[in-house]
Amino acid sequence: MSTAQSTPEVDQPRSKSVLKWVLVIALVTFLGGTRFGYDQGVIAGALKGIEGSFRVGNFAQEVITSWVTLGALIAALVAGIAADRFGRRPVLLAAGLLFLAGTIIQSITPGLEILLAGRLVAGFGIGFASVIAPLYAAEMAPKRIRGRIVSTYQLGITFGIFLAYLVSDLYDSAEWRMMFLLAAVPGVLLIIGILAVPESARWLVKMGRTKEARESLEKVTEPADVEKELSDVEAEVNAEAAEGSASWSEVFSPRVRKALIVGVGLAIFQQITGINAIIYYADKIFASAGLVSTESQTTATLYCVGLTNVLATFIAVAYIDRFGRRPLLLIGLVGMFVSLCAVALGFASQSTSDTGAGASIVGIITMVGLVVCIASFAFSLGPVVWTIISEIYPARVRGKAVSLATAANWGAAFLVAQFFLTLTSGIGESATFFLFAAICVLGFIFVWRYVPETRGRSLEEIQEMWNTGGSIKSWDETAPKP
Ligand code: BGC
């Protein structure tokens, strides 16, 4: 097995063919994220139309919104087992087909029940994709640019959200069937992409299919490095195979526990720092910033939230493999803390001042706070969490452990969605945003103490780090220089 130090040049795609395959894999990862993001973003616009068509009340609207999360949570739990058993590609394909089926059911539904079935089916697709797309990307990407490739998943999510905001802006809410149907475009592209890409070499080695594993590696590895890469993967898989097959109890065993805490902890912090509450409340915050008409609020949400989210994700794509995961997370959490405090202060002053003049300055502070918060999330907790979750687990339990962390993410997302309204009506918006800011401080301490730097390491080298029980400090000291 290789040592913790690595040579920077080894995995840079030099040949055109390697570059082509890496780009195709990045595109599939991106499309997996786009489909997920689109669904997340489209519901706000579509709900108004659905409400009119089916005369549904508040409770039914909440159910329509949350059943996707429910479906995703269930699918995330089984996705890892399925991916370990059948391979990464078949599960990704299943995700693509479920997305498509869910899209069609939602857009042609004659009534509420069928619509809910469609939401659940789409949720299954999202759950599968949220586990497998980043995991597949991490297993296939050359190690020097792994963070960048996995981050294209988050880029896809943000692009999907933006696209959905745009569609909601362009179409009248009465045309909600069309809004759903347009999701078929990234859905079909995703299916075509999945059919083109190779199976993960790491999974193939685990199944004893070495010849196919070599062929898969040949696509994404420079010819001179294929044999070394293959023997590294084989060494790790063999060492793990000698211990028998991985069970759920092993996911909780002391050997995996540290990595499990890091992955699940990050997944939960990504949600309980309030990103989706902000995405959800954007219109209201813009209203408080002085934008009176619904159109101006929607447009502000489209650009200030939607576009900022996409653009700031590029910072992560550019720097995640250069600066590393930890600096991005730590800086992002500081940015979120400061901006969430600004939003909270904005709300606090708004409730104590009725004057139009005062409110506009407060409004601007709130608005800037919102943009900074979205940007800080977009270059840190958004992409980096998905990246780290997909790279820190031993190959033997990777599927199950990634499933668990992703399910924790969906569970936390569900809880925030459920309790955010209760919280704001109980303690007020200002206190709620201060609470999110306080959670950022806890997140900062968690990252500082427990999250190792994985930049530039192969997945096998990352396992060596856990196995040797190295402290985060000693691990950081030997990290490859950018
Ligand atoms: C999160 C989503 C969030 C999105 C915002 C993702 O990484 O998992 O819950 O809505 O980022 O861009």
Short mmCIF file of C-alpha atoms and ligand atoms in Angstrom, two decimals:
data_model
loop_
_atom_site.label_atom_id
_atom_site.label_comp_id
_atom_site.label_asym_id
_atom_site.label_seq_id
_atom_site.Cartn_x
_atom_site.Cartn_y
_atom_site.Cartn_z
CA MET A 1 0.00 0.00 0.00
CA SER A 2 1.15 3.51 -0.67
CA THR A 3 2.50 5.86 1.95
CA ALA A 4 0.67 8.94 3.16
CA GLN A 5 2.82 11.25 1.02
CA SER A 6 1.94 11.48 -2.63
CA THR A 7 3.43 13.01 -5.70
CA PRO A 8 1.34 15.95 -6.89
CA GLU A 9 1.70 15.22 -10.62
CA VAL A 10 0.57 11.58 -10.52
CA ASP A 11 -3.15 12.02 -11.09
CA GLN A 12 -3.46 15.16 -13.15
CA PRO A 13 -5.28 14.20 -16.35
CA ARG A 14 -2.71 14.65 -19.09
CA SER A 15 -4.02 12.55 -21.92
CA LYS A 16 -7.08 13.63 -23.86
CA SER A 17 -8.84 10.33 -23.31
CA VAL A 18 -8.48 10.50 -19.51
CA LEU A 19 -9.65 14.10 -19.54
CA LYS A 20 -12.68 13.12 -21.63
CA TRP A 21 -13.76 10.39 -19.21
CA VAL A 22 -13.17 12.56 -16.16
CA LEU A 23 -15.39 15.23 -17.75
CA VAL A 24 -18.12 12.70 -18.57
CA ILE A 25 -18.06 11.46 -14.95
CA ALA A 26 -18.19 15.05 -13.69
CA LEU A 27 -21.16 15.68 -16.01
CA VAL A 28 -23.09 12.66 -14.70
CA THR A 29 -22.35 13.80 -11.13
CA PHE A 30 -23.51 17.32 -12.05
CA LEU A 31 -26.75 16.04 -13.62
CA GLY A 32 -27.46 13.90 -10.53
CA GLY A 33 -27.24 17.10 -8.47
CA THR A 34 -29.25 19.17 -10.98
CA ARG A 35 -32.20 16.81 -10.83
CA PHE A 36 -32.09 16.88 -7.00
CA GLY A 37 -31.81 20.69 -6.86
CA TYR A 38 -34.58 21.21 -9.40
CA ASP A 39 -37.00 19.25 -7.29
CA GLN A 40 -36.00 21.19 -4.19
CA GLY A 41 -36.47 24.54 -5.93
CA VAL A 42 -39.59 23.93 -8.03
CA ILE A 43 -42.03 23.07 -5.30
CA ALA A 44 -42.41 26.62 -3.92
CA GLY A 45 -43.57 27.92 -7.32
CA ALA A 46 -45.65 24.85 -8.19
CA LEU A 47 -47.46 24.73 -4.83
CA LYS A 48 -49.43 27.90 -5.52
CA GLY A 49 -50.82 26.35 -8.72
CA ILE A 50 -51.50 22.96 -7.11
CA GLU A 51 -53.39 24.72 -4.33
CA GLY A 52 -55.65 26.28 -6.97
CA SER A 53 -56.14 23.08 -9.00
CA PHE A 54 -56.88 20.67 -6.14
CA ARG A 55 -58.10 23.11 -3.47
CA VAL A 56 -55.67 21.76 -0.87
CA GLY A 57 -55.13 23.29 2.55
CA ASN A 58 -51.95 24.00 4.51
CA PHE A 59 -51.51 20.49 5.86
CA ALA A 60 -51.83 18.88 2.42
CA GLN A 61 -49.31 21.40 1.06
CA GLU A 62 -46.84 20.47 3.77
CA VAL A 63 -47.32 16.79 2.98
CA ILE A 64 -46.84 17.45 -0.77
CA THR A 65 -43.57 19.22 0.05
CA SER A 66 -42.22 16.82 2.63
CA TRP A 67 -43.00 13.48 0.98
CA VAL A 68 -40.02 13.92 -1.30
CA THR A 69 -37.82 14.18 1.81
CA LEU A 70 -39.49 11.11 3.24
CA GLY A 71 -38.89 9.14 0.04
CA ALA A 72 -35.30 10.35 -0.07
CA LEU A 73 -34.70 9.32 3.55
CA ILE A 74 -35.99 5.78 2.94
CA ALA A 75 -34.07 5.40 -0.34
CA ALA A 76 -30.86 6.77 1.18
CA LEU A 77 -30.94 4.01 3.79
CA VAL A 78 -31.16 1.21 1.22
CA ALA A 79 -29.04 2.86 -1.49
CA GLY A 80 -25.72 1.85 0.04
CA ILE A 81 -26.71 -1.79 0.49
CA ALA A 82 -27.99 -1.89 -3.10
CA ALA A 83 -24.82 -0.19 -4.40
CA ASP A 84 -22.57 -2.66 -2.57
CA ARG A 85 -24.58 -5.56 -3.93
CA PHE A 86 -25.43 -4.55 -7.50
CA GLY A 87 -22.80 -1.91 -8.23
CA ARG A 88 -22.85 1.88 -8.33
CA ARG A 89 -24.05 2.22 -11.92
CA PRO A 90 -27.27 0.14 -11.66
CA VAL A 91 -28.36 2.11 -8.57
CA LEU A 92 -27.62 5.41 -10.33
CA LEU A 93 -29.63 4.16 -13.29
CA ALA A 94 -32.48 3.24 -10.95
CA ALA A 95 -32.27 6.78 -9.54
CA GLY A 96 -32.53 8.22 -13.08
CA LEU A 97 -35.54 6.03 -13.93
CA LEU A 98 -37.29 6.81 -10.64
CA PHE A 99 -36.72 10.53 -11.22
CA LEU A 100 -38.30 10.20 -14.64
CA ALA A 101 -41.23 8.12 -13.43
CA GLY A 102 -41.82 10.58 -10.55
CA THR A 103 -41.66 13.52 -12.96
CA ILE A 104 -44.22 12.02 -15.33
CA ILE A 105 -46.59 10.96 -12.52
CA GLN A 106 -46.46 14.44 -10.96
CA SER A 107 -47.12 16.22 -14.23
CA ILE A 108 -50.07 14.12 -15.42
CA THR A 109 -51.70 13.45 -12.05
CA PRO A 110 -55.51 13.65 -12.00
CA GLY A 111 -55.62 14.27 -8.25
CA LEU A 112 -53.85 14.65 -4.93
CA GLU A 113 -53.26 10.96 -4.15
CA ILE A 114 -51.43 10.26 -7.41
CA LEU A 115 -49.47 13.49 -6.97
CA LEU A 116 -48.28 12.27 -3.57
CA ALA A 117 -47.28 8.93 -5.11
CA GLY A 118 -45.28 10.86 -7.72
CA ARG A 119 -43.59 12.94 -4.99
CA LEU A 120 -42.62 9.77 -3.14
CA VAL A 121 -41.24 8.09 -6.28
CA ALA A 122 -39.22 11.22 -7.16
CA GLY A 123 -37.99 11.23 -3.54
CA PHE A 124 -36.74 7.64 -3.93
CA GLY A 125 -34.75 8.78 -6.97
CA ILE A 126 -33.31 11.74 -5.06
CA GLY A 127 -32.36 9.54 -2.10
CA PHE A 128 -30.54 7.04 -4.35
CA ALA A 129 -28.75 9.81 -6.25
CA SER A 130 -27.75 11.72 -3.11
CA VAL A 131 -25.91 8.65 -1.81
CA ILE A 132 -24.51 7.22 -5.03
CA ALA A 133 -23.64 10.24 -7.23
CA PRO A 134 -20.98 11.69 -4.85
CA LEU A 135 -19.77 8.22 -3.85
CA TYR A 136 -19.35 7.13 -7.46
CA ALA A 137 -17.60 10.39 -8.33
CA ALA A 138 -15.19 9.97 -5.39
CA GLU A 139 -14.36 6.40 -6.38
CA MET A 140 -13.79 7.27 -10.03
CA ALA A 141 -11.99 10.63 -9.75
CA PRO A 142 -8.20 10.95 -9.87
CA LYS A 143 -7.21 11.79 -6.29
CA ARG A 144 -5.64 15.20 -7.02
CA ILE A 145 -8.92 16.53 -8.39
CA ARG A 146 -11.35 14.35 -6.43
CA GLY A 147 -12.71 17.27 -4.39
CA ARG A 148 -13.33 19.21 -7.57
CA ILE A 149 -15.16 16.35 -9.28
CA VAL A 150 -17.33 15.54 -6.24
CA SER A 151 -18.11 19.27 -5.88
CA THR A 152 -19.73 19.24 -9.31
CA TYR A 153 -22.54 17.38 -7.51
CA GLN A 154 -23.20 20.45 -5.33
CA LEU A 155 -22.75 22.67 -8.37
CA GLY A 156 -25.51 20.59 -10.00
CA ILE A 157 -27.77 21.00 -6.94
CA THR A 158 -27.36 24.78 -6.96
CA PHE A 159 -27.84 24.93 -10.74
CA GLY A 160 -31.01 22.83 -10.37
CA ILE A 161 -32.37 25.16 -7.68
CA PHE A 162 -31.56 28.17 -9.91
CA LEU A 163 -33.21 26.53 -12.93
CA ALA A 164 -36.33 25.82 -10.89
CA TYR A 165 -36.47 29.43 -9.61
CA LEU A 166 -36.11 30.58 -13.22
CA VAL A 167 -38.90 28.28 -14.42
CA SER A 168 -41.13 29.45 -11.54
CA ASP A 169 -40.35 33.03 -12.58
CA LEU A 170 -41.12 32.40 -16.27
CA TYR A 171 -44.25 30.28 -15.93
CA ASP A 172 -47.50 31.16 -14.30
CA SER A 173 -48.18 29.02 -11.23
CA ALA A 174 -51.28 27.61 -13.01
CA GLU A 175 -48.80 25.88 -15.37
CA TRP A 176 -47.36 23.78 -12.53
CA ARG A 177 -47.62 20.55 -14.59
CA MET A 178 -45.20 22.05 -17.09
CA MET A 179 -42.87 23.08 -14.25
CA PHE A 180 -42.69 19.45 -13.09
CA LEU A 181 -42.40 18.08 -16.62
CA LEU A 182 -39.34 20.20 -17.44
CA ALA A 183 -37.42 18.16 -14.85
CA ALA A 184 -37.51 15.37 -17.44
CA VAL A 185 -34.81 17.19 -19.44
CA PRO A 186 -31.98 16.78 -16.88
CA GLY A 187 -33.56 13.40 -15.99
CA VAL A 188 -33.20 11.98 -19.51
CA LEU A 189 -29.70 13.47 -19.91
CA LEU A 190 -28.73 11.79 -16.64
CA ILE A 191 -29.92 8.38 -17.85
CA ILE A 192 -27.97 8.76 -21.12
CA GLY A 193 -24.87 9.79 -19.15
CA ILE A 194 -25.11 6.83 -16.77
CA LEU A 195 -25.33 4.40 -19.68
CA ALA A 196 -22.07 5.81 -21.02
CA VAL A 197 -19.86 5.72 -17.90
CA PRO A 198 -17.93 2.69 -16.57
CA GLU A 199 -18.65 0.89 -13.28
CA SER A 200 -16.52 1.90 -10.27
CA ALA A 201 -13.21 0.02 -10.31
CA ARG A 202 -13.26 -0.18 -6.51
CA TRP A 203 -16.57 -2.02 -6.54
CA LEU A 204 -15.43 -4.30 -9.39
CA VAL A 205 -12.28 -5.29 -7.48
CA LYS A 206 -14.42 -6.04 -4.44
CA MET A 207 -16.51 -8.39 -6.58
CA GLY A 208 -13.35 -10.09 -7.93
CA ARG A 209 -13.88 -8.68 -11.44
CA THR A 210 -10.28 -7.51 -11.84
CA LYS A 211 -10.25 -7.45 -15.64
CA GLU A 212 -13.22 -5.07 -15.78
CA ALA A 213 -11.74 -3.06 -12.91
CA ARG A 214 -8.54 -2.54 -14.92
CA GLU A 215 -10.60 -1.45 -17.95
CA SER A 216 -12.50 1.02 -15.78
CA LEU A 217 -9.28 2.38 -14.27
CA GLU A 218 -7.70 2.71 -17.71
CA LYS A 219 -10.37 5.25 -18.61
CA VAL A 220 -9.61 7.62 -15.73
CA THR A 221 -5.94 6.95 -15.00
CA GLU A 222 -2.80 7.78 -16.97
CA PRO A 223 -1.50 4.54 -18.58
CA ALA A 224 1.71 4.56 -16.50
CA ASP A 225 -0.25 4.68 -13.23
CA VAL A 226 -2.94 2.06 -13.90
CA GLU A 227 -1.12 -0.94 -12.37
CA LYS A 228 -0.11 0.94 -9.22
CA GLU A 229 -3.62 2.26 -8.76
CA LEU A 230 -5.06 -1.22 -9.28
CA SER A 231 -2.70 -2.81 -6.80
CA ASP A 232 -3.48 -0.09 -4.21
CA VAL A 233 -7.19 -0.76 -4.59
CA GLU A 234 -6.64 -4.54 -4.50
CA ALA A 235 -4.49 -4.29 -1.39
CA GLU A 236 -7.18 -2.38 0.48
CA VAL A 237 -10.04 -4.55 -0.72
CA ASN A 238 -8.11 -7.79 0.05
CA ALA A 239 -7.16 -6.61 3.51
CA GLU A 240 -10.80 -5.89 4.18
CA ALA A 241 -12.06 -9.09 2.53
CA ALA A 242 -9.85 -11.14 4.87
CA GLU A 243 -12.07 -9.96 7.70
CA GLY A 244 -15.30 -11.35 6.20
CA SER A 245 -18.31 -9.52 4.83
CA ALA A 246 -19.31 -6.13 6.22
CA SER A 247 -22.39 -6.04 8.42
CA TRP A 248 -24.27 -3.06 9.87
CA SER A 249 -22.64 -3.71 13.25
CA GLU A 250 -19.29 -3.12 11.58
CA VAL A 251 -20.40 0.33 10.51
CA PHE A 252 -20.68 1.10 14.24
CA SER A 253 -17.47 -0.76 15.19
CA PRO A 254 -14.64 1.16 16.91
CA ARG A 255 -12.58 1.00 13.70
CA VAL A 256 -15.15 2.91 11.67
CA ARG A 257 -16.64 4.92 14.54
CA LYS A 258 -14.42 8.00 14.22
CA ALA A 259 -15.12 8.29 10.49
CA LEU A 260 -18.81 7.67 11.12
CA ILE A 261 -18.99 10.49 13.68
CA VAL A 262 -17.21 12.85 11.28
CA GLY A 263 -19.54 12.01 8.34
CA VAL A 264 -22.81 11.96 10.28
CA GLY A 265 -21.79 15.05 12.29
CA LEU A 266 -21.00 17.03 9.14
CA ALA A 267 -24.22 15.86 7.45
CA ILE A 268 -26.26 17.11 10.42
CA PHE A 269 -24.37 20.42 10.77
CA GLN A 270 -24.96 21.07 7.06
CA GLN A 271 -28.69 21.19 7.76
CA ILE A 272 -29.03 22.53 11.32
CA THR A 273 -27.10 25.69 10.47
CA GLY A 274 -30.29 26.64 8.65
CA ILE A 275 -29.54 26.77 4.91
CA ASN A 276 -32.92 25.46 3.83
CA ALA A 277 -34.76 27.71 6.29
CA ILE A 278 -33.03 30.61 4.53
CA ILE A 279 -33.86 29.31 1.07
CA TYR A 280 -37.44 28.86 2.28
CA TYR A 281 -37.66 32.33 3.87
CA ALA A 282 -35.89 34.28 1.12
CA ASP A 283 -39.07 35.96 -0.18
CA LYS A 284 -40.09 37.08 3.28
CA ILE A 285 -36.63 38.46 4.04
CA PHE A 286 -36.63 40.37 0.76
CA ALA A 287 -40.04 41.73 1.67
CA SER A 288 -38.50 43.01 4.89
CA ALA A 289 -35.69 44.56 2.82
CA GLY A 290 -38.28 46.81 1.24
CA LEU A 291 -39.22 44.87 -1.91
CA VAL A 292 -42.96 45.28 -1.94
CA SER A 293 -44.19 43.48 -5.07
CA THR A 294 -44.23 39.68 -5.34
CA GLU A 295 -42.40 39.91 -8.70
CA SER A 296 -39.50 41.87 -7.23
CA GLN A 297 -39.23 39.38 -4.36
CA THR A 298 -39.18 36.42 -6.78
CA THR A 299 -36.56 38.12 -8.94
CA ALA A 300 -34.41 38.95 -5.89
CA THR A 301 -34.70 35.32 -4.76
CA LEU A 302 -33.75 34.12 -8.24
CA TYR A 303 -30.57 36.19 -8.42
CA CYS A 304 -29.53 36.90 -4.81
CA VAL A 305 -30.18 33.37 -3.60
CA GLY A 306 -30.24 31.22 -6.73
CA LEU A 307 -27.41 32.77 -8.68
CA THR A 308 -25.21 33.54 -5.64
CA ASN A 309 -25.55 29.89 -4.67
CA VAL A 310 -24.34 28.70 -8.10
CA LEU A 311 -21.52 31.24 -8.46
CA ALA A 312 -20.08 30.76 -4.97
CA THR A 313 -19.99 26.99 -5.50
CA PHE A 314 -17.37 27.64 -8.20
CA ILE A 315 -15.07 28.90 -5.42
CA ALA A 316 -15.20 25.43 -3.89
CA VAL A 317 -14.73 23.71 -7.24
CA ALA A 318 -11.64 25.86 -7.84
CA TYR A 319 -10.08 25.68 -4.38
CA ILE A 320 -11.19 22.48 -2.65
CA ASP A 321 -8.17 20.55 -3.96
CA ARG A 322 -5.80 23.51 -3.59
CA PHE A 323 -6.65 24.93 -0.15
CA GLY A 324 -8.18 21.73 1.19
CA ARG A 325 -11.48 20.85 2.81
CA ARG A 326 -10.80 22.17 6.32
CA PRO A 327 -9.96 25.80 5.41
CA LEU A 328 -13.08 26.08 3.23
CA LEU A 329 -15.28 24.64 5.98
CA LEU A 330 -13.79 26.85 8.70
CA ILE A 331 -13.93 30.08 6.65
CA GLY A 332 -17.45 29.28 5.45
CA LEU A 333 -18.68 28.68 9.01
CA VAL A 334 -17.23 32.03 10.13
CA GLY A 335 -18.96 33.72 7.15
CA MET A 336 -22.25 32.02 7.99
CA PHE A 337 -21.95 32.96 11.68
CA VAL A 338 -21.38 36.66 10.93
CA SER A 339 -24.07 36.87 8.25
CA LEU A 340 -26.66 34.92 10.27
CA CYS A 341 -26.07 37.36 13.15
CA ALA A 342 -26.66 40.22 10.67
CA VAL A 343 -29.93 38.64 9.46
CA ALA A 344 -30.98 38.11 13.10
CA LEU A 345 -30.15 41.73 13.97
CA GLY A 346 -32.05 42.84 10.88
CA PHE A 347 -35.16 41.00 12.07
CA ALA A 348 -34.69 42.30 15.63
CA SER A 349 -34.48 45.95 14.51
CA GLN A 350 -37.35 45.47 12.09
CA SER A 351 -39.68 44.37 14.85
CA THR A 352 -38.71 47.33 17.04
CA SER A 353 -38.93 50.00 14.32
CA ASP A 354 -41.99 50.92 12.31
CA THR A 355 -40.44 53.76 10.36
CA GLY A 356 -39.95 53.28 6.65
CA ALA A 357 -36.56 55.05 6.63
CA GLY A 358 -35.10 52.90 9.41
CA ALA A 359 -36.47 49.77 7.85
CA SER A 360 -34.66 50.31 4.55
CA ILE A 361 -31.17 50.38 6.15
CA VAL A 362 -32.10 47.38 8.23
CA GLY A 363 -33.42 45.78 5.06
CA ILE A 364 -30.16 46.29 3.21
CA ILE A 365 -28.16 44.79 6.09
CA THR A 366 -30.53 41.81 6.12
CA MET A 367 -30.27 41.40 2.37
CA VAL A 368 -26.45 41.57 2.33
CA GLY A 369 -26.41 39.16 5.28
CA LEU A 370 -28.52 36.73 3.32
CA VAL A 371 -26.30 36.87 0.23
CA VAL A 372 -23.12 36.42 2.32
CA CYS A 373 -24.69 33.52 4.17
CA ILE A 374 -25.72 31.70 0.98
CA ALA A 375 -22.27 32.33 -0.53
CA SER A 376 -20.48 31.11 2.62
CA PHE A 377 -22.54 27.91 2.62
CA ALA A 378 -22.05 27.41 -1.10
CA PHE A 379 -18.24 27.28 -0.98
CA SER A 380 -18.06 25.32 2.28
CA LEU A 381 -20.71 23.19 3.99
CA GLY A 382 -22.59 22.60 0.70
CA PRO A 383 -19.96 20.89 -1.44
CA VAL A 384 -17.33 19.98 1.17
CA VAL A 385 -19.68 17.91 3.32
CA TRP A 386 -20.77 15.72 0.38
CA THR A 387 -17.13 15.36 -0.64
CA ILE A 388 -15.84 14.31 2.79
CA ILE A 389 -18.73 11.89 3.35
CA SER A 390 -17.86 10.14 0.11
CA GLU A 391 -14.15 9.75 0.83
CA ILE A 392 -13.59 8.91 4.51
CA TYR A 393 -15.02 5.38 4.84
CA PRO A 394 -13.27 2.05 4.22
CA ALA A 395 -14.36 0.51 0.89
CA ARG A 396 -15.95 -2.46 2.69
CA VAL A 397 -18.51 -0.34 4.56
CA ARG A 398 -18.49 2.69 2.27
CA GLY A 399 -21.93 2.07 0.77
CA LYS A 400 -23.64 1.52 4.14
CA ALA A 401 -21.78 4.33 5.94
CA VAL A 402 -22.45 6.89 3.18
CA SER A 403 -26.10 5.81 3.30
CA LEU A 404 -26.26 6.43 7.01
CA ALA A 405 -24.65 9.88 6.80
CA THR A 406 -26.93 10.85 3.90
CA ALA A 407 -30.02 9.59 5.74
CA ALA A 408 -28.90 11.68 8.76
CA ASN A 409 -28.72 14.67 6.39
CA TRP A 410 -32.28 14.05 5.15
CA GLY A 411 -33.50 13.46 8.71
CA ALA A 412 -31.99 16.76 9.87
CA ALA A 413 -33.42 18.53 6.79
CA PHE A 414 -36.85 17.12 7.62
CA LEU A 415 -36.62 18.24 11.26
CA VAL A 416 -35.52 21.77 10.32
CA ALA A 417 -38.40 22.02 7.85
CA GLN A 418 -40.85 20.78 10.47
CA PHE A 419 -39.66 22.83 13.44
CA PHE A 420 -38.57 26.05 11.75
CA LEU A 421 -42.08 27.45 11.64
CA THR A 422 -42.80 26.37 15.21
CA LEU A 423 -39.53 27.94 16.32
CA THR A 424 -40.12 31.25 14.57
CA SER A 425 -43.64 31.52 15.93
CA GLY A 426 -42.41 30.50 19.40
CA ILE A 427 -39.19 32.47 19.91
CA GLY A 428 -39.35 34.79 16.88
CA GLU A 429 -37.31 35.05 13.67
CA SER A 430 -34.45 36.97 15.24
CA ALA A 431 -33.83 34.42 18.02
CA THR A 432 -34.16 31.58 15.50
CA PHE A 433 -31.42 33.02 13.29
CA PHE A 434 -29.23 33.69 16.36
CA LEU A 435 -29.73 30.02 17.19
CA PHE A 436 -28.52 29.01 13.72
CA ALA A 437 -25.51 31.33 14.23
CA ALA A 438 -24.75 29.64 17.57
CA ILE A 439 -24.90 26.24 15.86
CA CYS A 440 -22.27 27.54 13.38
CA VAL A 441 -19.95 28.05 16.37
CA LEU A 442 -20.49 24.42 17.41
CA GLY A 443 -19.91 23.37 13.79
CA PHE A 444 -16.64 25.33 13.75
CA ILE A 445 -15.43 23.56 16.92
CA PHE A 446 -16.49 20.18 15.50
CA VAL A 447 -14.60 20.74 12.23
CA TRP A 448 -11.55 22.16 14.01
CA ARG A 449 -11.29 19.19 16.37
CA TYR A 450 -12.51 16.18 14.42
CA VAL A 451 -12.47 16.65 10.65
CA PRO A 452 -9.22 15.55 8.98
CA GLU A 453 -7.79 17.10 5.81
CA THR A 454 -8.24 14.64 2.95
CA ARG A 455 -6.97 16.79 0.09
CA GLY A 456 -4.56 14.99 -2.25
CA ARG A 457 -4.87 11.59 -0.53
CA SER A 458 -6.06 8.48 -2.28
CA LEU A 459 -9.08 6.80 -0.68
CA GLU A 460 -6.70 4.02 0.43
CA GLU A 461 -4.33 6.53 2.07
CA ILE A 462 -7.24 8.06 3.96
CA GLN A 463 -7.94 4.61 5.44
CA GLU A 464 -4.32 4.32 6.53
CA MET A 465 -4.82 7.51 8.48
CA TRP A 466 -7.79 6.12 10.44
CA ASN A 467 -6.07 2.73 10.90
CA THR A 468 -2.90 4.22 12.34
CA GLY A 469 -5.14 6.27 14.64
CA GLY A 470 -3.21 9.40 13.68
CA SER A 471 -4.41 12.58 15.31
CA ILE A 472 -5.78 15.28 13.05
CA LYS A 473 -2.75 17.41 13.83
CA SER A 474 -0.14 14.86 12.78
CA TRP A 475 -2.24 14.03 9.72
CA ASP A 476 -2.36 17.70 8.72
CA GLU A 477 1.39 18.06 9.12
CA THR A 478 2.03 15.37 6.53
CA ALA A 479 -0.66 16.59 4.12
CA PRO A 480 0.53 17.03 0.54
CA LYS A 481 1.27 20.69 -0.21
CA PRO A 482 -1.02 22.40 -2.74
C1 BGC B 1 -27.94 20.54 0.73
C2 BGC B 1 -29.36 20.94 0.47
C3 BGC B 1 -29.42 22.43 0.18
C4 BGC B 1 -28.49 22.79 -0.94
C5 BGC B 1 -28.44 24.27 -1.16
C6 BGC B 1 -27.08 20.93 -0.44
O1 BGC B 1 -25.76 20.56 -0.22
O2 BGC B 1 -27.84 19.15 0.97
O3 BGC B 1 -30.16 20.60 1.58
O4 BGC B 1 -30.71 22.81 -0.16
O5 BGC B 1 -27.18 22.31 -0.66
O6 BGC B 1 -27.61 24.60 -2.22
#
